[in-house]
Amino acid sequence: MSTIIAGTPVTAGLGALFATHGLSKKTVVLFDEHTRKLYGDELLATLTHEGFLWRELVVPAREASKSFSAAYRLYGTMIEADVDRSWNLLAVGGGVVGDLGGFIAASYYRGIPVIQLPTTLLAMTDSSIGGKVAINHPLGKNLIGFFHLPELVLIDPSYLKTLPQREIYSGMAEVIKYGFIADEPFLSFLDIHFKAITELREPWLTEAVTKSAFIKDDVVTKDFREENGLRATLNFGHTFAHGLEKLAKYRHLRHGEAVTIGMVCALFLSHNLGYLNKASLERGLSILKKFRFPKGVLKRRFLDIDSKILLENMFSDKKKLDKKLRFVLLKTLGEAFLLEKNVDDKQALKAIDDARRFFS
Ligand SMILES: NC(=O)c1ccc[n+]([C@@H]2O[C@H](COP(=O)([O-])OP(=O)(O)OC[C@H]3O[C@@H](n4cnc5c(N)ncnc54)[C@H](O)[C@@H]3O)[C@@H](O)[C@H]2O)c1
Ligand SMILES: [Zn+2]
C-alpha cells in the first residue's frame, strides 16, 4: 500500500526518489534526541547535497513526546518557518517519532505527505507501515490519531547497528509474530537464523526485516480500516501484552517483551481451546524460548503478577468490543484468526498460568 524501499544507504539518490513519487524537495525532518545525534548531521548533509530545502525538529527520546503539547509546539515551529502545504515531513526514528511525525503530517495544513525513515527494528517492521499514526492521551495510549499512509517507507537495516540489544529483541518479537500469523516458511527461517538475525548478520537481517515489512503491508492492503478481522490478526499476543504494559506503566517493559509473553499465553490459549495441536504448540514455544529478558524484568513484570490482576488490566485494552476481550488465536503455525466468541475468564487465566510455568 505504501512504497517500501530497502537498501544501504537508503538515502542515496533521495532527490530523484522524491521526484519520482511526486514529493517536493521541501522537507521538515523530525528526529528524537538520539537519532538526531547519531544520524542527523549525515542525513541533513545528504539533503543539502541533494538540493533539498529542509528544517529540522527534535523531540525528547521518550514515549511522552507522543503528546498534544509536543505536537502543538512543533506546529508553531513549522508555522514560524513558513512551512506550508507544499512541504512534506520525514520522520527519522523509532515508533515514537514515526507516530508523532505521522500525526503532525496528517493534521498540519489539513495534511502533508509523510515519509518514514525507521531506525528501530520495531519501526522498520511494524510501526512505520500501515498508516496508523497517533499521540497518547493521559487516559490511554494511541487514542488520538489518523490513518495517514506514508508516501514512502525507507528501510535501511544498517541503522540497527547502534540500537541497544534490548530494543533488537523487542523488535524481533514482532518479526516472529509475522511468521506465526501469516507465513510458516518464514517462521522456520527465523527459527533457524534467530541468532544471526539478532546479531545483525547479513543477509539474514535484511531478509527478516524486509519480509516482515512486506507481510505487514500486505495485511494492511487487504484490511486497511480493520474491518474484516485480517488486520486484527496483527494483534496476536497483544491482548495479554497490553495488560502487562499497562501494569508496567509503559515504562518498565518494552512492547516486544510484553508481546513475547503475550504470544506464549496466546499459543497456550489456542491449544487449550482446541485450535492448535500439541506439536505446533511445542514448536512455537521452542522458538519463543530463544528470547532473552533482562535479569529481573521477567520476574517483576510477569512472574510476580497475580493472574487475575493481569486479566483485569487486559480489559482496559481499547480494542475490546462490548467489554469482551478479543483474542487472536492460531489454527496452525502460519495461520491466525480473530476469535469472535467470548473466551471464558477461566480459560484466559489458565493460559496465563501455563505461560507462567513455561517461563519459570
Ligand atoms: N503506528 C503503529 O502501527 C505502531 C505499531 C507498533 C508500535 N507503535 C508505537 O511505536 C512506539 C514504540 O516504538 P519503538 O519501539 O521504536 O520505540 P522508540 O521510538 O521509543 O525507540 C526506542 C529507543 O531507541 C532509540 N533509537 C531509535 N533508533 C535508534 C538507533 N538506530 N540507534 C540507537 N538508538 C535508537 C530511540 O531514541 C529510543 O530511545 C510506541 O509509541 C508504540 O505505540 C506504533
Ligand atoms: Zn506490537
Short mmCIF file of C-alpha atoms and ligand atoms in Angstrom, two decimals:
data_model
loop_
_atom_site.label_atom_id
_atom_site.label_comp_id
_atom_site.label_asym_id
_atom_site.label_seq_id
_atom_site.Cartn_x
_atom_site.Cartn_y
_atom_site.Cartn_z
CA MET A 1 0.00 0.00 0.00
CA SER A 2 2.95 2.24 0.63
CA THR A 3 6.09 2.18 -1.44
CA ILE A 4 8.68 0.37 0.64
CA ILE A 5 12.29 0.78 -0.37
CA ALA A 6 15.10 -1.16 1.27
CA GLY A 7 18.82 -0.63 0.86
CA THR A 8 22.04 0.71 2.33
CA PRO A 9 22.40 3.64 2.28
CA VAL A 10 18.71 4.02 1.56
CA THR A 11 19.09 7.79 1.36
CA ALA A 12 21.32 7.61 -1.74
CA GLY A 13 19.62 9.42 -4.60
CA LEU A 14 16.88 10.76 -2.33
CA GLY A 15 16.16 13.77 -4.54
CA ALA A 16 15.39 11.64 -7.59
CA LEU A 17 13.35 9.24 -5.47
CA PHE A 18 11.22 12.08 -4.09
CA ALA A 19 10.69 13.42 -7.59
CA THR A 20 9.55 10.01 -8.86
CA HIS A 21 6.94 9.93 -6.10
CA GLY A 22 5.72 13.46 -6.68
CA LEU A 23 7.27 14.74 -3.47
CA SER A 24 8.76 18.21 -3.29
CA LYS A 25 12.30 18.81 -2.08
CA LYS A 26 10.98 20.86 0.83
CA THR A 27 11.17 18.67 3.89
CA VAL A 28 10.69 19.00 7.62
CA VAL A 29 12.90 16.37 9.25
CA LEU A 30 11.74 15.10 12.64
CA PHE A 31 14.23 13.36 14.92
CA ASP A 32 14.35 12.41 18.56
CA GLU A 33 17.45 13.44 20.51
CA HIS A 34 19.12 10.08 19.92
CA THR A 35 18.52 9.81 16.19
CA ARG A 36 19.49 13.49 15.74
CA LYS A 37 22.80 12.87 17.47
CA LEU A 38 23.52 9.57 15.74
CA TYR A 39 22.34 10.25 12.21
CA GLY A 40 21.30 13.91 11.95
CA ASP A 41 24.46 15.55 10.61
CA GLU A 42 24.95 12.95 7.91
CA LEU A 43 21.34 12.93 6.80
CA LEU A 44 20.99 16.72 6.72
CA ALA A 45 24.25 16.96 4.74
CA THR A 46 22.79 14.45 2.26
CA LEU A 47 19.64 16.55 1.94
CA THR A 48 21.68 19.68 1.33
CA HIS A 49 23.79 17.84 -1.23
CA GLU A 50 20.62 16.63 -3.00
CA GLY A 51 19.32 20.19 -3.21
CA PHE A 52 16.63 19.99 -0.55
CA LEU A 53 15.28 22.91 1.44
CA TRP A 54 14.95 21.48 4.95
CA ARG A 55 14.05 22.38 8.52
CA GLU A 56 14.77 20.13 11.46
CA LEU A 57 12.65 19.38 14.52
CA VAL A 58 13.85 17.44 17.56
CA VAL A 59 11.82 15.92 20.41
CA PRO A 60 12.97 14.17 23.59
CA ALA A 61 13.54 10.43 23.11
CA ARG A 62 10.62 9.16 25.13
CA GLU A 63 7.04 7.96 24.80
CA ALA A 64 5.85 11.23 26.40
CA SER A 65 6.80 13.01 23.16
CA LYS A 66 3.71 11.44 21.58
CA SER A 67 1.62 14.16 23.18
CA PHE A 68 -0.60 17.00 22.12
CA SER A 69 1.68 19.51 23.80
CA ALA A 70 4.68 18.26 21.79
CA ALA A 71 2.67 18.39 18.55
CA TYR A 72 1.42 21.89 19.40
CA ARG A 73 4.94 23.15 19.94
CA LEU A 74 6.12 21.64 16.65
CA TYR A 75 3.19 23.14 14.68
CA GLY A 76 4.36 26.53 16.00
CA THR A 77 7.93 25.99 14.87
CA MET A 78 6.72 24.93 11.44
CA ILE A 79 4.41 27.93 11.03
CA GLU A 80 7.23 30.27 12.04
CA ALA A 81 9.49 28.61 9.47
CA ASP A 82 6.90 29.25 6.72
CA VAL A 83 6.30 25.56 6.15
CA ASP A 84 3.16 25.23 4.05
CA ARG A 85 1.19 22.60 2.16
CA SER A 86 3.95 22.25 -0.45
CA TRP A 87 6.27 20.67 2.15
CA ASN A 88 6.49 17.11 3.40
CA LEU A 89 7.70 15.55 6.64
CA LEU A 90 10.44 12.95 7.03
CA ALA A 91 10.26 11.04 10.35
CA VAL A 92 13.65 9.66 11.39
CA GLY A 93 13.48 7.37 14.40
CA GLY A 94 11.60 4.66 16.19
CA GLY A 95 7.86 4.29 16.61
CA VAL A 96 7.63 7.37 18.80
CA VAL A 97 9.00 9.68 16.10
CA GLY A 98 7.09 7.82 13.36
CA ASP A 99 3.75 8.08 15.17
CA LEU A 100 4.25 11.70 16.20
CA GLY A 101 5.60 12.71 12.79
CA GLY A 102 2.71 10.95 11.07
CA PHE A 103 0.23 12.67 13.39
CA ILE A 104 1.67 16.11 12.65
CA ALA A 105 1.80 15.43 8.91
CA ALA A 106 -1.81 14.19 8.90
CA SER A 107 -3.07 17.35 10.61
CA TYR A 108 -0.77 20.20 9.51
CA TYR A 109 -2.41 22.30 6.77
CA ARG A 110 -5.06 19.53 6.64
CA GLY A 111 -2.41 17.02 5.73
CA ILE A 112 1.02 16.97 4.13
CA PRO A 113 2.86 13.83 2.92
CA VAL A 114 4.87 11.83 5.42
CA ILE A 115 7.95 9.75 4.61
CA GLN A 116 9.07 7.23 7.20
CA LEU A 117 12.76 6.52 7.81
CA PRO A 118 12.56 3.98 10.65
CA THR A 119 15.66 3.39 12.77
CA THR A 120 14.49 0.72 15.26
CA LEU A 121 13.69 -2.89 14.39
CA LEU A 122 10.15 -2.38 15.65
CA ALA A 123 9.69 0.69 13.48
CA MET A 124 11.18 -0.96 10.36
CA THR A 125 8.94 -3.99 10.64
CA ASP A 126 5.81 -2.60 12.21
CA SER A 127 5.09 0.97 13.23
CA SER A 128 6.29 2.73 10.06
CA ILE A 129 4.00 0.63 7.89
CA GLY A 130 0.24 0.75 7.68
CA GLY A 131 -0.55 4.40 8.22
CA LYS A 132 -1.78 4.32 11.81
CA VAL A 133 -0.46 7.50 13.40
CA ALA A 134 -1.32 8.69 16.87
CA ILE A 135 -0.49 10.56 20.02
CA ASN A 136 -1.32 9.45 23.54
CA HIS A 137 -3.92 10.88 25.91
CA PRO A 138 -3.47 10.75 29.68
CA LEU A 139 -6.40 8.29 29.67
CA GLY A 140 -4.84 5.89 27.18
CA LYS A 141 -2.18 5.22 24.58
CA ASN A 142 -2.67 5.98 20.86
CA LEU A 143 -6.22 7.23 21.37
CA ILE A 144 -5.97 10.38 19.22
CA GLY A 145 -4.88 9.86 15.65
CA PHE A 146 -5.44 9.25 11.98
CA PHE A 147 -4.98 6.77 9.20
CA HIS A 148 -2.30 8.57 7.17
CA LEU A 149 -0.29 6.31 4.89
CA PRO A 150 3.35 7.20 4.30
CA GLU A 151 4.24 8.06 0.71
CA LEU A 152 7.49 6.18 1.18
CA VAL A 153 8.96 3.86 3.80
CA LEU A 154 12.76 3.83 3.58
CA ILE A 155 14.28 0.81 5.28
CA ASP A 156 17.99 0.61 5.98
CA PRO A 157 18.93 -2.16 8.43
CA SER A 158 22.39 -0.63 8.92
CA TYR A 159 20.80 1.88 11.31
CA LEU A 160 20.27 -1.02 13.71
CA LYS A 161 23.99 -1.24 14.49
CA THR A 162 23.64 1.42 17.18
CA LEU A 163 20.41 0.04 18.65
CA PRO A 164 20.68 -1.50 22.15
CA GLN A 165 20.26 -5.28 22.30
CA ARG A 166 17.09 -4.96 24.36
CA GLU A 167 15.47 -2.99 21.53
CA ILE A 168 16.60 -5.60 19.00
CA TYR A 169 14.83 -8.33 20.96
CA SER A 170 11.79 -6.14 21.35
CA GLY A 171 11.52 -5.68 17.58
CA MET A 172 12.26 -9.34 17.00
CA ALA A 173 9.03 -10.21 18.81
CA GLU A 174 7.02 -8.54 16.04
CA VAL A 175 9.17 -10.23 13.38
CA ILE A 176 8.42 -13.67 14.85
CA LYS A 177 4.77 -12.64 15.11
CA TYR A 178 4.56 -12.34 11.32
CA GLY A 179 5.82 -15.90 11.00
CA PHE A 180 3.22 -17.13 13.47
CA ILE A 181 0.25 -15.36 11.92
CA ALA A 182 0.96 -15.49 8.22
CA ASP A 183 3.92 -17.49 6.96
CA GLU A 184 5.17 -20.85 8.21
CA PRO A 185 8.27 -20.98 5.93
CA PHE A 186 9.26 -17.55 7.28
CA LEU A 187 8.79 -18.85 10.82
CA SER A 188 11.16 -21.74 10.04
CA PHE A 189 13.67 -19.30 8.57
CA LEU A 190 13.51 -17.20 11.75
CA ASP A 191 13.83 -20.30 13.91
CA ILE A 192 16.98 -21.42 12.10
CA HIS A 193 18.62 -18.00 11.81
CA PHE A 194 17.44 -16.42 15.06
CA LYS A 195 20.96 -15.90 16.40
CA ALA A 196 22.34 -14.48 13.15
CA ILE A 197 19.44 -12.02 12.89
CA THR A 198 19.72 -10.80 16.49
CA GLU A 199 23.47 -10.38 15.90
CA LEU A 200 22.54 -8.26 12.85
CA ARG A 201 24.33 -10.53 10.40
CA GLU A 202 23.62 -10.29 6.69
CA PRO A 203 21.91 -11.45 4.54
CA TRP A 204 19.60 -12.85 7.23
CA LEU A 205 18.91 -9.49 8.87
CA THR A 206 17.76 -7.79 5.68
CA GLU A 207 15.68 -10.82 4.71
CA ALA A 208 13.95 -10.84 8.12
CA VAL A 209 13.31 -7.09 8.11
CA THR A 210 12.05 -6.74 4.55
CA LYS A 211 9.91 -9.87 4.67
CA SER A 212 8.24 -8.60 7.86
CA ALA A 213 7.62 -5.19 6.33
CA PHE A 214 6.04 -6.73 3.23
CA ILE A 215 3.84 -9.11 5.27
CA LYS A 216 2.53 -6.18 7.29
CA ASP A 217 1.97 -4.10 4.18
CA ASP A 218 0.09 -6.98 2.55
CA VAL A 219 -2.20 -7.44 5.56
CA VAL A 220 -2.87 -3.70 5.72
CA THR A 221 -3.63 -3.58 1.99
CA LYS A 222 -6.29 -6.26 2.42
CA ASP A 223 -7.93 -4.70 5.50
CA PHE A 224 -6.89 -1.06 5.83
CA ARG A 225 -9.53 0.03 8.33
CA GLU A 226 -9.56 -3.17 10.36
CA GLU A 227 -12.98 -4.23 9.14
CA ASN A 228 -12.74 -7.90 8.18
CA GLY A 229 -10.65 -9.32 11.01
CA LEU A 230 -7.43 -9.67 8.99
CA ARG A 231 -5.63 -6.56 10.26
CA ALA A 232 -6.70 -7.58 13.77
CA THR A 233 -4.52 -10.70 13.45
CA LEU A 234 -1.51 -8.36 13.71
CA ASN A 235 -2.53 -8.18 17.37
CA PHE A 236 -1.55 -11.80 18.03
CA GLY A 237 -0.31 -11.88 21.65
CA HIS A 238 -1.26 -8.23 22.11
CA THR A 239 -4.39 -8.65 24.27
CA PHE A 240 -2.22 -10.15 27.01
CA ALA A 241 0.65 -7.76 26.20
CA HIS A 242 -1.47 -4.64 26.67
CA GLY A 243 -2.42 -5.76 30.18
CA LEU A 244 1.24 -6.31 31.05
CA GLU A 245 2.30 -2.97 29.57
CA LYS A 246 -0.40 -1.16 31.48
CA LEU A 247 0.73 -2.78 34.73
CA ALA A 248 4.31 -1.77 33.92
CA LYS A 249 3.06 1.79 33.28
CA TYR A 250 4.50 1.58 29.75
CA ARG A 251 7.93 2.19 31.18
CA HIS A 252 9.43 -0.92 32.69
CA LEU A 253 8.66 -3.42 29.97
CA ARG A 254 9.43 -2.96 26.29
CA HIS A 255 6.47 -3.51 23.96
CA GLY A 256 8.13 -6.52 22.33
CA GLU A 257 8.88 -8.08 25.71
CA ALA A 258 5.20 -7.85 26.59
CA VAL A 259 4.30 -9.25 23.15
CA THR A 260 6.68 -12.20 23.62
CA ILE A 261 4.97 -13.13 26.90
CA GLY A 262 1.60 -12.43 25.27
CA MET A 263 2.38 -14.78 22.37
CA VAL A 264 3.25 -17.58 24.80
CA CYS A 265 -0.13 -17.02 26.51
CA ALA A 266 -1.88 -16.92 23.12
CA LEU A 267 -0.21 -20.16 21.98
CA PHE A 268 -1.45 -21.91 25.12
CA LEU A 269 -4.92 -20.41 24.70
CA SER A 270 -5.04 -21.57 21.06
CA HIS A 271 -4.11 -25.08 22.18
CA ASN A 272 -6.34 -25.19 25.26
CA LEU A 273 -9.38 -24.15 23.20
CA GLY A 274 -8.71 -26.96 20.74
CA TYR A 275 -7.42 -25.00 17.73
CA LEU A 276 -3.66 -25.60 17.80
CA ASN A 277 -2.30 -29.13 18.10
CA LYS A 278 0.24 -30.16 20.70
CA ALA A 279 3.20 -30.50 18.28
CA SER A 280 2.63 -26.97 16.91
CA LEU A 281 2.27 -25.57 20.42
CA GLU A 282 5.60 -27.09 21.40
CA ARG A 283 7.34 -25.90 18.28
CA GLY A 284 6.01 -22.38 18.80
CA LEU A 285 7.15 -22.39 22.41
CA SER A 286 10.61 -23.62 21.46
CA ILE A 287 11.02 -20.59 19.17
CA LEU A 288 9.87 -18.14 21.83
CA LYS A 289 12.25 -19.76 24.31
CA LYS A 290 15.08 -18.05 22.39
CA PHE A 291 14.10 -14.61 23.63
CA ARG A 292 16.24 -13.16 26.38
CA PHE A 293 14.80 -10.86 29.02
CA PRO A 294 16.88 -8.55 31.20
CA LYS A 295 17.50 -10.02 34.62
CA GLY A 296 14.63 -9.25 36.96
CA VAL A 297 12.28 -7.84 34.30
CA LEU A 298 10.53 -11.11 33.63
CA LYS A 299 10.14 -11.80 37.33
CA ARG A 300 8.83 -8.41 38.38
CA ARG A 301 6.76 -7.68 35.30
CA PHE A 302 5.17 -11.08 34.78
CA LEU A 303 6.04 -13.89 37.15
CA ASP A 304 5.25 -11.88 40.29
CA ILE A 305 1.94 -10.54 38.94
CA ASP A 306 -1.32 -12.12 40.06
CA SER A 307 -3.07 -13.64 37.01
CA LYS A 308 -6.44 -12.12 37.97
CA ILE A 309 -4.92 -8.65 38.17
CA LEU A 310 -3.38 -9.12 34.75
CA LEU A 311 -6.73 -10.22 33.35
CA GLU A 312 -8.46 -7.14 34.81
CA ASN A 313 -5.87 -4.92 33.18
CA MET A 314 -6.33 -6.60 29.84
CA PHE A 315 -9.93 -5.36 29.89
CA SER A 316 -8.78 -1.80 29.50
CA ASP A 317 -7.45 -2.71 26.06
CA LYS A 318 -9.18 -0.23 23.78
CA LYS A 319 -9.75 -2.98 21.23
CA LYS A 320 -12.45 -4.54 23.40
CA LEU A 321 -15.95 -4.85 21.97
CA ASP A 322 -18.85 -4.79 24.46
CA LYS A 323 -16.41 -5.44 27.27
CA LYS A 324 -15.43 -8.81 25.80
CA LEU A 325 -11.78 -9.48 25.32
CA ARG A 326 -10.84 -10.12 21.71
CA PHE A 327 -8.22 -12.78 21.18
CA VAL A 328 -6.22 -13.63 18.10
CA LEU A 329 -5.53 -17.36 18.02
CA LEU A 330 -3.59 -19.74 15.79
CA LYS A 331 -5.19 -22.56 13.85
CA THR A 332 -1.78 -23.73 12.91
CA LEU A 333 1.70 -22.18 12.74
CA GLY A 334 1.41 -19.58 9.98
CA GLU A 335 -2.37 -19.07 10.19
CA ALA A 336 -4.13 -16.80 12.67
CA PHE A 337 -7.74 -15.77 13.12
CA LEU A 338 -9.70 -13.38 15.30
CA LEU A 339 -11.90 -15.37 17.66
CA GLU A 340 -15.36 -13.83 17.53
CA LYS A 341 -16.85 -15.62 20.51
CA ASN A 342 -16.23 -14.79 24.11
CA VAL A 343 -13.48 -16.59 25.99
CA ASP A 344 -14.31 -17.71 29.48
CA ASP A 345 -12.20 -15.92 32.13
CA LYS A 346 -11.11 -19.32 33.40
CA GLN A 347 -9.57 -20.17 30.03
CA ALA A 348 -7.71 -16.86 29.83
CA LEU A 349 -6.41 -17.35 33.38
CA LYS A 350 -5.32 -20.88 32.58
CA ALA A 351 -3.35 -19.66 29.54
CA ILE A 352 -1.59 -17.06 31.74
CA ASP A 353 -0.76 -19.73 34.33
CA ASP A 354 0.52 -22.10 31.63
CA ALA A 355 2.75 -19.28 30.34
CA ARG A 356 3.98 -18.59 33.87
CA ARG A 357 5.05 -22.24 34.22
CA PHE A 358 6.78 -22.03 30.82
CA PHE A 359 8.87 -19.04 31.90
CA SER A 360 9.59 -20.26 35.45
N1 LIG B 1 1.69 3.05 14.30
C1 LIG B 1 1.74 1.77 14.51
O1 LIG B 1 1.18 0.97 13.76
C2 LIG B 1 2.54 1.26 15.67
C3 LIG B 1 2.80 -0.10 15.80
C4 LIG B 1 3.60 -0.53 16.86
C5 LIG B 1 4.09 0.39 17.77
N2 LIG B 1 3.80 1.72 17.62
C6 LIG B 1 4.34 2.72 18.55
O2 LIG B 1 5.75 2.69 18.47
C7 LIG B 1 6.30 3.19 19.69
C8 LIG B 1 7.48 2.32 20.09
O3 LIG B 1 8.44 2.37 19.07
P1 LIG B 1 9.95 1.91 19.31
O4 LIG B 1 9.97 0.60 20.00
O5 LIG B 1 10.66 2.09 18.03
O6 LIG B 1 10.44 2.95 20.43
P2 LIG B 1 11.17 4.37 20.39
O7 LIG B 1 10.76 5.18 19.23
O8 LIG B 1 10.94 4.94 21.75
O9 LIG B 1 12.70 3.97 20.23
C9 LIG B 1 13.34 3.25 21.24
C10 LIG B 1 14.66 3.92 21.65
O10 LIG B 1 15.64 3.68 20.65
C11 LIG B 1 16.25 4.92 20.28
N3 LIG B 1 16.71 4.74 18.90
C12 LIG B 1 15.98 4.81 17.76
N4 LIG B 1 16.73 4.43 16.72
C13 LIG B 1 17.96 4.16 17.19
C14 LIG B 1 19.16 3.70 16.59
N5 LIG B 1 19.23 3.39 15.29
N6 LIG B 1 20.25 3.51 17.39
C15 LIG B 1 20.19 3.76 18.73
N7 LIG B 1 19.06 4.16 19.35
C16 LIG B 1 17.97 4.36 18.59
C17 LIG B 1 15.20 5.95 20.50
O11 LIG B 1 15.75 7.22 20.62
C18 LIG B 1 14.57 5.44 21.79
O12 LIG B 1 15.36 5.83 22.89
C19 LIG B 1 5.18 3.21 20.69
O13 LIG B 1 4.78 4.53 20.91
C20 LIG B 1 4.06 2.44 20.01
O14 LIG B 1 2.77 2.88 20.38
C21 LIG B 1 3.04 2.16 16.59
ZN ZN B 2 3.04 -4.71 18.59
#
